[in-house]
Short mmCIF file of C-alpha atoms in Angstrom, two decimals:
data_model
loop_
_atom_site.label_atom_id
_atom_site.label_comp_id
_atom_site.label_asym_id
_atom_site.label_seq_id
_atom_site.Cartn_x
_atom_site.Cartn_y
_atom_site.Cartn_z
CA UNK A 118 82.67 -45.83 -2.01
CA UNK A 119 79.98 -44.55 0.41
CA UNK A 120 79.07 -41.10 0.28
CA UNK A 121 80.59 -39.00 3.50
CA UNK A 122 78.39 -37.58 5.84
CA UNK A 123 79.72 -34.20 5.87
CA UNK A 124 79.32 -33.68 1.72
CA UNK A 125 75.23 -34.43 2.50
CA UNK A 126 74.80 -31.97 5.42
CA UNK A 127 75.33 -28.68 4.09
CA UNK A 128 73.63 -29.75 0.83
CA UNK A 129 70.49 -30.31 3.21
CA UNK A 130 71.27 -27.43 4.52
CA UNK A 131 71.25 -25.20 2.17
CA UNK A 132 68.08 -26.87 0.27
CA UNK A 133 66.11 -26.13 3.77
CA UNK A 134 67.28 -22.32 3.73
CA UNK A 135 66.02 -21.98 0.45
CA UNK A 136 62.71 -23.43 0.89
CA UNK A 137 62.91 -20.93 4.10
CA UNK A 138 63.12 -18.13 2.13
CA UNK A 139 60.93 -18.82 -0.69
CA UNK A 140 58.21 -19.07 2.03
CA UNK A 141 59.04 -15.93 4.03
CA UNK A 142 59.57 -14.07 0.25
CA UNK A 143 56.16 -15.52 -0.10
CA UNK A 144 54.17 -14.72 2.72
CA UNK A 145 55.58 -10.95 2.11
CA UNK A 146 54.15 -10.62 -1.04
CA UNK A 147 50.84 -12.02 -0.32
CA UNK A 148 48.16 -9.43 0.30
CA UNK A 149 44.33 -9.72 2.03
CA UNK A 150 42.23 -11.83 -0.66
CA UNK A 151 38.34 -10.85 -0.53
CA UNK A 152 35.93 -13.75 0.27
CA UNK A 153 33.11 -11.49 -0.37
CA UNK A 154 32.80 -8.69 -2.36
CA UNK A 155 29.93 -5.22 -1.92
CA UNK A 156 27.27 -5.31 -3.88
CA UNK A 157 25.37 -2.93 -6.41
CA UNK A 158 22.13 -1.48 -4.48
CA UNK A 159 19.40 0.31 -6.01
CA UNK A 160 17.30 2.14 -2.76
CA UNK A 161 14.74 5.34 -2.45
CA UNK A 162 15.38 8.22 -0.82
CA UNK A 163 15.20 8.06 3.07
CA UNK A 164 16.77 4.23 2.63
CA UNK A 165 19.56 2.70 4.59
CA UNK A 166 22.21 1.13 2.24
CA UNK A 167 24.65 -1.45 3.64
CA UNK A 168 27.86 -2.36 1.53
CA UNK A 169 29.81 -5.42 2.84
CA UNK A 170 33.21 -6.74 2.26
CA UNK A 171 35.12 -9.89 3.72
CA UNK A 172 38.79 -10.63 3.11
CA UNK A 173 41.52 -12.89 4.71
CA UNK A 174 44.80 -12.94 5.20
CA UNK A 175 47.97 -14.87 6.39
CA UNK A 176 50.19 -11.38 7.12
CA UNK A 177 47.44 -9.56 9.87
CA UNK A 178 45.91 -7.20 11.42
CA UNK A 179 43.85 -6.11 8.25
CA UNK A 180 42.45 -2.28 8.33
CA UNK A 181 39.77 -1.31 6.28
CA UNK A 182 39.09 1.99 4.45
CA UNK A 183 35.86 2.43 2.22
CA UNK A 184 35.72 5.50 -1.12
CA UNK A 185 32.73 6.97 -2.37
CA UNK A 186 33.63 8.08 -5.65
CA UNK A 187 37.53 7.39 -4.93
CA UNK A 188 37.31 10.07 -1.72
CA UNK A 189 37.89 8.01 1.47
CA UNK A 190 34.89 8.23 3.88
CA UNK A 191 35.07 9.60 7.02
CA UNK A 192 35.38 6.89 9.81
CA UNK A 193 34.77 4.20 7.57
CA UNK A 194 36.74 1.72 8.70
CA UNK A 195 35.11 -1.20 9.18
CA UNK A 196 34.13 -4.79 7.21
CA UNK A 197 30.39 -3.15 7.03
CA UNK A 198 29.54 0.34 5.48
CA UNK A 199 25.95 1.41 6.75
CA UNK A 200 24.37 5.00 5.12
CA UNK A 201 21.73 6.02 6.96
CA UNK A 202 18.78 8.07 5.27
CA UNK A 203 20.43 8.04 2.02
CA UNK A 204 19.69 11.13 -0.47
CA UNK A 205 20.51 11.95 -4.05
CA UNK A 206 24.37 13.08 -3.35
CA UNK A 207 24.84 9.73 -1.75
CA UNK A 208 24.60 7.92 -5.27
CA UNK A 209 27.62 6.44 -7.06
CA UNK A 210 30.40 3.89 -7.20
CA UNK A 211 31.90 2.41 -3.52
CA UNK A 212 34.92 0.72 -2.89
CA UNK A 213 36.56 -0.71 -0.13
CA UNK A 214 40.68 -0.50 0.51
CA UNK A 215 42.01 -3.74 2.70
CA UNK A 216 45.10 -3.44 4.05
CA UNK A 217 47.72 -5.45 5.77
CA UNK A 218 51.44 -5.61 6.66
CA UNK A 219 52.16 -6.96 3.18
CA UNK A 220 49.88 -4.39 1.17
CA UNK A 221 46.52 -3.71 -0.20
CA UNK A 222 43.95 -5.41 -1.98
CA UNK A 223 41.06 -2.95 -3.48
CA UNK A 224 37.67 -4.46 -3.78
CA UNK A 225 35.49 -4.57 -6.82
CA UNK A 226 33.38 -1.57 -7.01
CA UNK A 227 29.53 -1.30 -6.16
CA UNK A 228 26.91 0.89 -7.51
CA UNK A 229 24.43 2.53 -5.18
CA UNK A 230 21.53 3.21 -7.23
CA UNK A 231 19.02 5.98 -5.63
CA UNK A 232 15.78 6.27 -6.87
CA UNK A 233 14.45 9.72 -6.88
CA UNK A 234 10.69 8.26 -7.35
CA UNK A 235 10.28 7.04 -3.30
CA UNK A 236 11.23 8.39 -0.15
CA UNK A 237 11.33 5.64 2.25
CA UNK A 238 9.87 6.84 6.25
CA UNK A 239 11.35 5.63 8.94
CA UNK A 240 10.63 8.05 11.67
CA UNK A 241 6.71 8.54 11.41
CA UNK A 242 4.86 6.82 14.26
CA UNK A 243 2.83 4.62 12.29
CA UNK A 244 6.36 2.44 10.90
CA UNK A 245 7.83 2.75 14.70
CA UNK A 246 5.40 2.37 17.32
CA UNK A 247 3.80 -0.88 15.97
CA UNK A 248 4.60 -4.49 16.01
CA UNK A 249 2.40 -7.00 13.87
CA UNK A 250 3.34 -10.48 13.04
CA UNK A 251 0.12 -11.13 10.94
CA UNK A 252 -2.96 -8.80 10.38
CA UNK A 253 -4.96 -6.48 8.15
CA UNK A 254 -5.06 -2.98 7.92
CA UNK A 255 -8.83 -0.84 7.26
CA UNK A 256 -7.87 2.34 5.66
CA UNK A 257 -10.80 5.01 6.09
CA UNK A 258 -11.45 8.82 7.02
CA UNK A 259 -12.79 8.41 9.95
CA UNK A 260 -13.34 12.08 11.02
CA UNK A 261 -14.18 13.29 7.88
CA UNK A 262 -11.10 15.32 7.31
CA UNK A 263 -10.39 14.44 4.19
CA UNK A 264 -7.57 12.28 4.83
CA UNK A 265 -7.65 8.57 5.07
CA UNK A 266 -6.98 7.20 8.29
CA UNK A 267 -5.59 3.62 9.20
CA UNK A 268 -6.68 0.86 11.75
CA UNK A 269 -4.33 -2.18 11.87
CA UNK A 270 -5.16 -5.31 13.78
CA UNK A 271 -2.83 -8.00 14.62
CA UNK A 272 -2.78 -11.63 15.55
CA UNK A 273 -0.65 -14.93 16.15
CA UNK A 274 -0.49 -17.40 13.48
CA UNK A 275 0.87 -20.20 16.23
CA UNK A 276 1.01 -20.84 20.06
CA UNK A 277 5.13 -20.19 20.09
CA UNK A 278 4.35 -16.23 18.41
CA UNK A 279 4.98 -13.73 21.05
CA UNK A 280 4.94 -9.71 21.74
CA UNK A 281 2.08 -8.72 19.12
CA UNK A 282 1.13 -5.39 19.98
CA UNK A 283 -2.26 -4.41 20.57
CA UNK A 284 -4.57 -3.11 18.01
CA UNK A 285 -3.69 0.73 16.84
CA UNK A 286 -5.64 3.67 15.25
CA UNK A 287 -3.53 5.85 13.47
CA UNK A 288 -4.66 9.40 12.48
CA UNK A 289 -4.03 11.38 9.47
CA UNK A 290 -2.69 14.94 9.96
CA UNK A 291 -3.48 15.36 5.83
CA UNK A 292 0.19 15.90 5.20
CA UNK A 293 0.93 12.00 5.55
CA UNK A 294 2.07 11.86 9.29
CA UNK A 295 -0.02 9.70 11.73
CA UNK A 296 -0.48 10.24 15.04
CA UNK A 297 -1.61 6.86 17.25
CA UNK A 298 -4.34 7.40 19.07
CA UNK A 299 -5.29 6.54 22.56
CA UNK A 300 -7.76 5.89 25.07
CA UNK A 301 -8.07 9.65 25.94
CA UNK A 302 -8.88 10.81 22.36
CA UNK A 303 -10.95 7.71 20.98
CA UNK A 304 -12.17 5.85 23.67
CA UNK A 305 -11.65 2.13 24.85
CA UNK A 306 -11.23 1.11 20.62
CA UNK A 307 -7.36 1.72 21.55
CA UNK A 308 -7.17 -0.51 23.76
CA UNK A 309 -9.42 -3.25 22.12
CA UNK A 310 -8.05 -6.74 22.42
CA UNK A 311 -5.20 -7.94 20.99
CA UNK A 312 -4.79 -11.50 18.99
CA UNK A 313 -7.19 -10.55 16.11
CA UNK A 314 -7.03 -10.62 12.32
CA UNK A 315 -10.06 -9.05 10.25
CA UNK A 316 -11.35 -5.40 10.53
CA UNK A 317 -13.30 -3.26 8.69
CA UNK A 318 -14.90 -0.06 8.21
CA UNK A 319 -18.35 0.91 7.46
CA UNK A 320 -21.23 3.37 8.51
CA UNK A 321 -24.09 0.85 9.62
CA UNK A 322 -26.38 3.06 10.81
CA UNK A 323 -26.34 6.05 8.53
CA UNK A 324 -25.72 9.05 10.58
CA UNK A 325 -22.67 10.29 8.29
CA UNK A 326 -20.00 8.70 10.23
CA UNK A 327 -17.69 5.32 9.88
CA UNK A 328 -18.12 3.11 12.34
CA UNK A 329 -15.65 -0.45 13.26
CA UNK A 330 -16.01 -4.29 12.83
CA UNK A 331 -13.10 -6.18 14.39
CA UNK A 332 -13.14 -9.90 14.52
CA UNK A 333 -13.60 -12.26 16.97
CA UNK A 334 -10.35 -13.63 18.37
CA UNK A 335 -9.30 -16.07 15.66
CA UNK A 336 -7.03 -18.42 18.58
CA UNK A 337 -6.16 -21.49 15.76
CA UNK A 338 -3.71 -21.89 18.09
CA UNK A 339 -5.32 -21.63 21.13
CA UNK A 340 -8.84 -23.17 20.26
CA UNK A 341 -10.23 -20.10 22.21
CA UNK A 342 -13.53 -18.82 21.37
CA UNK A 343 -14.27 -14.63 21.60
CA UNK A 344 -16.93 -12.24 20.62
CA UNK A 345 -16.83 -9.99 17.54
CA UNK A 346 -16.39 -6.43 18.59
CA UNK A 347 -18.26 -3.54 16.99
CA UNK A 348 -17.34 0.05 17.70
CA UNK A 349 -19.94 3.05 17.23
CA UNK A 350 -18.33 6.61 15.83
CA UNK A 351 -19.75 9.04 17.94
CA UNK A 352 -19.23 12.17 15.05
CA UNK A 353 -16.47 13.52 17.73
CA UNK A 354 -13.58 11.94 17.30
CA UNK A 355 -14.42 8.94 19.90
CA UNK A 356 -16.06 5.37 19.59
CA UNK A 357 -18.41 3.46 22.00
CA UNK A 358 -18.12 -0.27 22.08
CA UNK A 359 -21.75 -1.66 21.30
CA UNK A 360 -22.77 -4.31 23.64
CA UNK A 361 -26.13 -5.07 22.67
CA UNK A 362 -27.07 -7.65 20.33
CA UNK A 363 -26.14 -11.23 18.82
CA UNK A 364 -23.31 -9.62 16.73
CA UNK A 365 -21.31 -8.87 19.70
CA UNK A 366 -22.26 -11.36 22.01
CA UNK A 367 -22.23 -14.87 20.61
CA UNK A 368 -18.94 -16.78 20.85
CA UNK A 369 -17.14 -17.33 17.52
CA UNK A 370 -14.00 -17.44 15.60
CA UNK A 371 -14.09 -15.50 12.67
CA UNK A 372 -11.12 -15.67 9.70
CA UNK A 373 -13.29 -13.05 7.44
CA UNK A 374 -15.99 -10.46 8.50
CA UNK A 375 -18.22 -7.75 6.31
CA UNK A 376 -20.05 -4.98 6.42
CA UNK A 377 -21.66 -4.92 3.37
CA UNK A 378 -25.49 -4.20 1.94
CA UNK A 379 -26.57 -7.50 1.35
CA UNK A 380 -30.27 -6.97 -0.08
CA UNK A 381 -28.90 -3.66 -1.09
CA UNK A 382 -31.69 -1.45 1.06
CA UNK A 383 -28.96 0.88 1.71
CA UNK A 384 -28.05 -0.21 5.24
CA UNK A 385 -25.44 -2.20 5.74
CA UNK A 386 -25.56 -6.20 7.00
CA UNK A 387 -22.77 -7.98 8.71
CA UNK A 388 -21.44 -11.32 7.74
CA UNK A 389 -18.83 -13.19 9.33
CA UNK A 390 -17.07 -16.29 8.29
CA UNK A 391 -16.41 -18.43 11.39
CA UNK A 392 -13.09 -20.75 11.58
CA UNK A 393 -13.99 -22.81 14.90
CA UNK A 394 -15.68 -25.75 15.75
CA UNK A 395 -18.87 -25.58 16.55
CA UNK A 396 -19.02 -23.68 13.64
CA UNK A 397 -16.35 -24.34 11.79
CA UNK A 398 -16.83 -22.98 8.30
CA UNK A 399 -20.25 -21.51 8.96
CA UNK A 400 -21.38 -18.21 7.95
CA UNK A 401 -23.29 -16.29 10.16
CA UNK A 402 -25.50 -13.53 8.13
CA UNK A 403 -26.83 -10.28 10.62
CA UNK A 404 -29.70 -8.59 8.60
CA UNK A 405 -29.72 -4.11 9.25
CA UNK A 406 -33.21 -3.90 10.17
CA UNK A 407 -32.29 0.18 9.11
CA UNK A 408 -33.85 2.90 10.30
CA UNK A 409 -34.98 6.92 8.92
CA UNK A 410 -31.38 7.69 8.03
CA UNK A 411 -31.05 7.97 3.97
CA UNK A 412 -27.99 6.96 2.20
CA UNK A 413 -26.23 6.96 -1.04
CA UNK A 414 -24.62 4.03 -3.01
CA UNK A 415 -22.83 4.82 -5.83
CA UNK A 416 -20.91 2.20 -8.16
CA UNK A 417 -18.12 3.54 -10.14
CA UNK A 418 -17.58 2.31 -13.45
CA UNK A 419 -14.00 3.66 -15.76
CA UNK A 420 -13.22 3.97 -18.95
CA UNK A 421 -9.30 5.36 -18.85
CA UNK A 422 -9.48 4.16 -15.07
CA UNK A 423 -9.64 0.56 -13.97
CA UNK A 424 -12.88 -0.90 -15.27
CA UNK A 425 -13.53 -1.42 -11.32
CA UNK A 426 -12.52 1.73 -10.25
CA UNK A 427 -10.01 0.16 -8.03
CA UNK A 428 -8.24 3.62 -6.12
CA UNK A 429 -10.87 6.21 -7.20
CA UNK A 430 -11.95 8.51 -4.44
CA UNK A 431 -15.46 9.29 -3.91
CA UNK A 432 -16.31 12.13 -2.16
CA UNK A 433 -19.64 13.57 -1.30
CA UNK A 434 -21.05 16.64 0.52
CA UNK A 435 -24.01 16.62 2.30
CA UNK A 436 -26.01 18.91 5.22
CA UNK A 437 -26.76 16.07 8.02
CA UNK A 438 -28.49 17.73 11.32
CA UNK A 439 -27.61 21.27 10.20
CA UNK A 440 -24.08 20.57 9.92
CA UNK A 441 -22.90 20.81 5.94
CA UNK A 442 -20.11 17.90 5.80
CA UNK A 443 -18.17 16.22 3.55
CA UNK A 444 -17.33 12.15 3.27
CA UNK A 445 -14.66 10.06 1.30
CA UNK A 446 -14.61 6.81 0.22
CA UNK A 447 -11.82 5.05 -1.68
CA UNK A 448 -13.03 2.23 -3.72
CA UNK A 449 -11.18 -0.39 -2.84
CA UNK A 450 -10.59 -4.60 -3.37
CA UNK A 451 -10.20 -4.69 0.73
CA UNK A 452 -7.17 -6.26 2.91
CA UNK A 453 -6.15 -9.98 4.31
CA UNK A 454 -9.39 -12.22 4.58
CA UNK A 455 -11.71 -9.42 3.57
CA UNK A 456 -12.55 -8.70 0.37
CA UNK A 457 -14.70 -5.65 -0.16
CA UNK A 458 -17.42 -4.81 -2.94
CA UNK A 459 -16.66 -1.97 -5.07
CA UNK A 460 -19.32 0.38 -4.06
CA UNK A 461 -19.08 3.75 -2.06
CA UNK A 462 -21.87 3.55 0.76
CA UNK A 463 -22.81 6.72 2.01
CA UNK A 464 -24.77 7.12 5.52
CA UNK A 465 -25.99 10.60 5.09
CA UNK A 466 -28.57 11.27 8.20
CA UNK A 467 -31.78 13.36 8.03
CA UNK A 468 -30.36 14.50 4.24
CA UNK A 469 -32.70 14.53 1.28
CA UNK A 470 -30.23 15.16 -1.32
CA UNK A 471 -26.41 15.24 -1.76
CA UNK A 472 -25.26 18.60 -2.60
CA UNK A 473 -21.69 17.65 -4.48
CA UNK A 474 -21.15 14.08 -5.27
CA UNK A 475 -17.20 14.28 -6.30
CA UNK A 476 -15.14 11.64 -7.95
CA UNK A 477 -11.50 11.76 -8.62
CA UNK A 478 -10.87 8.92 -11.11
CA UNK A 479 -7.43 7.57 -11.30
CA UNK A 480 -6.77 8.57 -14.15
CA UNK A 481 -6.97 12.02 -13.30
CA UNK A 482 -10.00 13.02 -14.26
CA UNK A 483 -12.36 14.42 -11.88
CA UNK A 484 -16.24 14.16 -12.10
CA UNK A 485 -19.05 16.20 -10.02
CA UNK A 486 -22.91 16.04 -9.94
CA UNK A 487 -24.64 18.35 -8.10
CA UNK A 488 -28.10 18.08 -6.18
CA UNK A 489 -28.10 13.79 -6.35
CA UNK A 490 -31.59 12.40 -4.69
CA UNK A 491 -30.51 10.49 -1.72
CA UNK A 492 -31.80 6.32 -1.27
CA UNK A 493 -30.45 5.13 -4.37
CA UNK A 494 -27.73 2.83 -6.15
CA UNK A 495 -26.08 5.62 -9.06
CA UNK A 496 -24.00 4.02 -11.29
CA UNK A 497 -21.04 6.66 -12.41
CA UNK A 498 -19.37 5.62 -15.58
CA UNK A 499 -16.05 7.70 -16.23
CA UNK A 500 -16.17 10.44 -18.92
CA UNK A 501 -14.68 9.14 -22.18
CA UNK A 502 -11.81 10.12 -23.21
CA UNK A 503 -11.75 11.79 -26.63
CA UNK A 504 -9.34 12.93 -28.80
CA UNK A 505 -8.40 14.04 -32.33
CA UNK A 506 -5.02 13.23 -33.06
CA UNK A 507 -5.81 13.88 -36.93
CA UNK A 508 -8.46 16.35 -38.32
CA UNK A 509 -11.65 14.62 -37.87
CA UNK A 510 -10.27 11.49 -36.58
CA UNK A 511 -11.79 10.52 -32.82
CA UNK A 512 -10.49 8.12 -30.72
CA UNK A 513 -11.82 6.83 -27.36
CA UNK A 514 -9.97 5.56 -24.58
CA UNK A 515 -11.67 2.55 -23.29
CA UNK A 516 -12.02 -0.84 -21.84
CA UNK A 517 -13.66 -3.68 -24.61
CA UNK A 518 -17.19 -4.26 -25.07
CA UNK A 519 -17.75 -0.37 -24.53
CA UNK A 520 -20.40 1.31 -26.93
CA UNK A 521 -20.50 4.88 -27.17
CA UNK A 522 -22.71 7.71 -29.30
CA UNK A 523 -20.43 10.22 -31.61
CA UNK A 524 -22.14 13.35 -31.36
CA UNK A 525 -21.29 16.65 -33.15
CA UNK A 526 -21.91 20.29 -33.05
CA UNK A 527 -21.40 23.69 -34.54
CA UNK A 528 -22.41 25.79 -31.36
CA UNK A 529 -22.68 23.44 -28.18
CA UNK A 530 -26.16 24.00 -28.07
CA UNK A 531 -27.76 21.07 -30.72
CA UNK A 532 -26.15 17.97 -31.11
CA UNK A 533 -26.08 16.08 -34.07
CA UNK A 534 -25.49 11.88 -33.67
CA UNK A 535 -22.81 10.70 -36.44
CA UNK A 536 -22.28 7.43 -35.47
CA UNK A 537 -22.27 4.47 -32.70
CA UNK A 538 -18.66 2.83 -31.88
CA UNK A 539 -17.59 0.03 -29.82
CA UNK A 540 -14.54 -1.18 -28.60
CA UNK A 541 -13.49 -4.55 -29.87
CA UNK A 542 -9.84 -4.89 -29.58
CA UNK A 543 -8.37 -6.12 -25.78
CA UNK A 544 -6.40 -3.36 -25.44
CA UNK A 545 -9.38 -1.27 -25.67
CA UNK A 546 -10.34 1.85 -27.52
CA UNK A 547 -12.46 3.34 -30.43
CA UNK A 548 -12.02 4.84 -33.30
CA UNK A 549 -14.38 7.40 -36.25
CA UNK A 550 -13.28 9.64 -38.70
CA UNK A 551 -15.55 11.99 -39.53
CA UNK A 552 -15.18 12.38 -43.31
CA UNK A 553 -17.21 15.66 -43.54
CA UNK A 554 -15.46 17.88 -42.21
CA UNK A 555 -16.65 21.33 -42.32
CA UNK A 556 -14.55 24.25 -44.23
CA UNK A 557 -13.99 27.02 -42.17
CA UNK A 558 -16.85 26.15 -39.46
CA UNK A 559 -15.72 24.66 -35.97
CA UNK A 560 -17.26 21.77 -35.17
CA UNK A 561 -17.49 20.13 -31.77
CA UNK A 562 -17.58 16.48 -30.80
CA UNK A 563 -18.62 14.40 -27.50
CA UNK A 564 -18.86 10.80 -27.18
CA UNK A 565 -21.96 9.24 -25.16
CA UNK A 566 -21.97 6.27 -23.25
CA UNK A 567 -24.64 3.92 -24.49
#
């Protein structure tokens, strides 16, 4: 018999309310699902940590309510949490709360990780009032203040780049802020061209005070050809752009430029690598004819410190015309295309002598030599480091291949050699044990470089 209509309608009925409610029941219960969860962060002090958190859901709108350390935050509300100039108190686990019609869905937590060993700046000049794409930065004191001063350059590294900022001199106050300089305090150098990538700092005529090599506009791009500039330090704060001379008036290109002592008569030569046809991978070599000015080179060699001497300040002090001055030089390997030698060249005037030569090795040490004979290369090889962790038993900290003298004494007037050590192992140092010791008597040990 066939089945009535009216027995199959309100059993299709009721399946279709209950599939209707099972859907509504569900859609209730559902809660905002996170697509993305925050992040652990580990920032210095000064930093700006983001935290960010996507959900969905089927049941909006969604609110959002982000915990420090399970205490709600103040006004944030939003997908994104953004801490500004972040500081010790700010550390610890944070959490976001999504919410929406049908509940809340807490997100896994995050770890912000601050680093008491940095302090990030973000409001000196020198990180806001600058825009480089691609350039090198000269560090140098060039007032003789003590503190080390900073030139950046910048440049394009296509036709498409656009809004480089011009060169920039930033000064050193000595506590670390920098003030950019302009035309009114230094001259025309602040507004030297823009589009260039090599610079570098050196005293080329000896009168005690740093002068400026910048590069000749290095267009790849462009195919344009510029001169080299070359500013002058006046000894008052101020530079005068030299405009005499081959240097800075032949055409070029240069991706690498030097001021270095090439047949080391204490004045330095400049030698420019030039990236442009005609000259496309040329060099071109300007000899310092010199002058009466006397100068000092000293090479720096450690023992505790890098073997190089890579970050050791070298200081020296010096009458020049009358006026008793001090210098600094930081050894160091150089910036982007210009690789620097790892002497200290000191102009030092109408000087004879150098009253205080001062070096602060990185390892903390800190060497001085009084009444050093100006015109001459001085090697400076870092005191060794001795000491006695046992009775009688000398060690030496440094580098392989290193020879040094034992020497002992009972008064620090005569000194007695015991014995000649070098360093064999790669991870440096020497060792003696002195197996006569003395009873009662002090002794006293040095160690001398051989």
């Amino acid at each position: 018999m066939k089945p009535s209509n009216r027995l199959l309608l309100p059993r299709f009925k009721v399946r279709l309310l209950l599939a209707l409610l099972l859907t509504s029941a569900g859609s209730a219960l559902a809660q905002p699902s996170l697509t993305r969860q925050p992040t652990n962060l580990s920032l210095s002090i000064g930093a700006t940590a983001t935290f960010r958190a996507y959900a969905t859901t089927s049941n909006g709108p969604m609110t959002y309510q982000w915990r420090h350390q399970d205490t709600p935050l103040l006004n944030a509300t939003n997908a994104m949490l953004t801490l500004s100039n972040i500081q010790l108190a700010d550390a610890g686990v944070y959490l976001v709360a999504v919410s929406d019609a049908s509940g809340t869905t807490n997100s896994a937590p995050a770890l912000l990780d601050v680093d008491p060993t940095w302090t990030k700046i973000t409001t000196d000049p020198i990180v806001k009032e600058y825009d480089i794409h691609w350039g090198d930065a000269a560090w140098a004191d060039y007032n003789n203040d003590g503190a080390l001063d900073v030139f950046l350059t910048t440049a394009r590294a296509s036709v498409g780049l656009s809004g480089f900022g011009p060169v920039a001199l930033f000064r050193n106050d000595g506590a670390g802020h920098f003030t950019k300089m302009t035309t009114n305090e230094v001259g025309s150098l602040a507004a030297a061209r823009t589009d260039t990538y090599v610079c570098c700092w050196g005293d080329y005529d000896n009168d005690g005070w740093l002068d400026l090599y910048i590069s000749a506009n290095s267009t790849i791009a462009t195919g344009e050809n510029r001169t080299e500039l070359l500013y002058h330090n006046n000894g008052d704060g101020t530079f005068t752009k030299v405009t005499r001379g081959s240097p800075v008036n032949e055409l070029g290109a240069s991706f690498g430029g030097w001021l270095i002592d090439v047949n080391r008569d204490g004045f330095l030569d400049l030698v420019t690598l030039q990236v442009l046809a005609p000259d496309h991978g040329s060099v071109r070599y300007y000899r310092n004819n010199g002058s009466s000015n006397a100068w000092l080179c000293v090479q720096c060699v450690g023992t505790a410190s890098p073997r190089s001497a890579t970050g050791t300040k070298v200081r020296v002090k010096a009458t020049i015309r009358g006026k008793s001055m001090w210098q600094l030089r930081v050894i160091d390997p150089g910036g982007f295309a210009n690789a620097q030698n790892f002497t200290a060249h000191f102009g030092l005037g109408d000087a004879t002598n150098v009253d205080v030569l001062r070096i602060e090795w990185t390892s903390g040490r800190v060497q001085e030599l009084n009444n050093v004979p100006a015109r001459q290369y001085l090697t400076v090889t870092e005191p060794a480091a001795l000491s006695m962790p046992q009775p009688g038993e000398l060690h030496i900290q440094c580098w392989q291949g290193m020879t040094y003298r034992i020497e002992s004494s009972t008064n620090l007037l005569t000194w007695e050699s015991r014995a000649t050590v070098t360093s064999t192992n790669l991870s440096g140092g020497a060792g003696w044990t002195d197996s006569e010791i003395p009873g009662d008597t002090a002794r006293f040990y040095r160690a001398v470089k051989q």
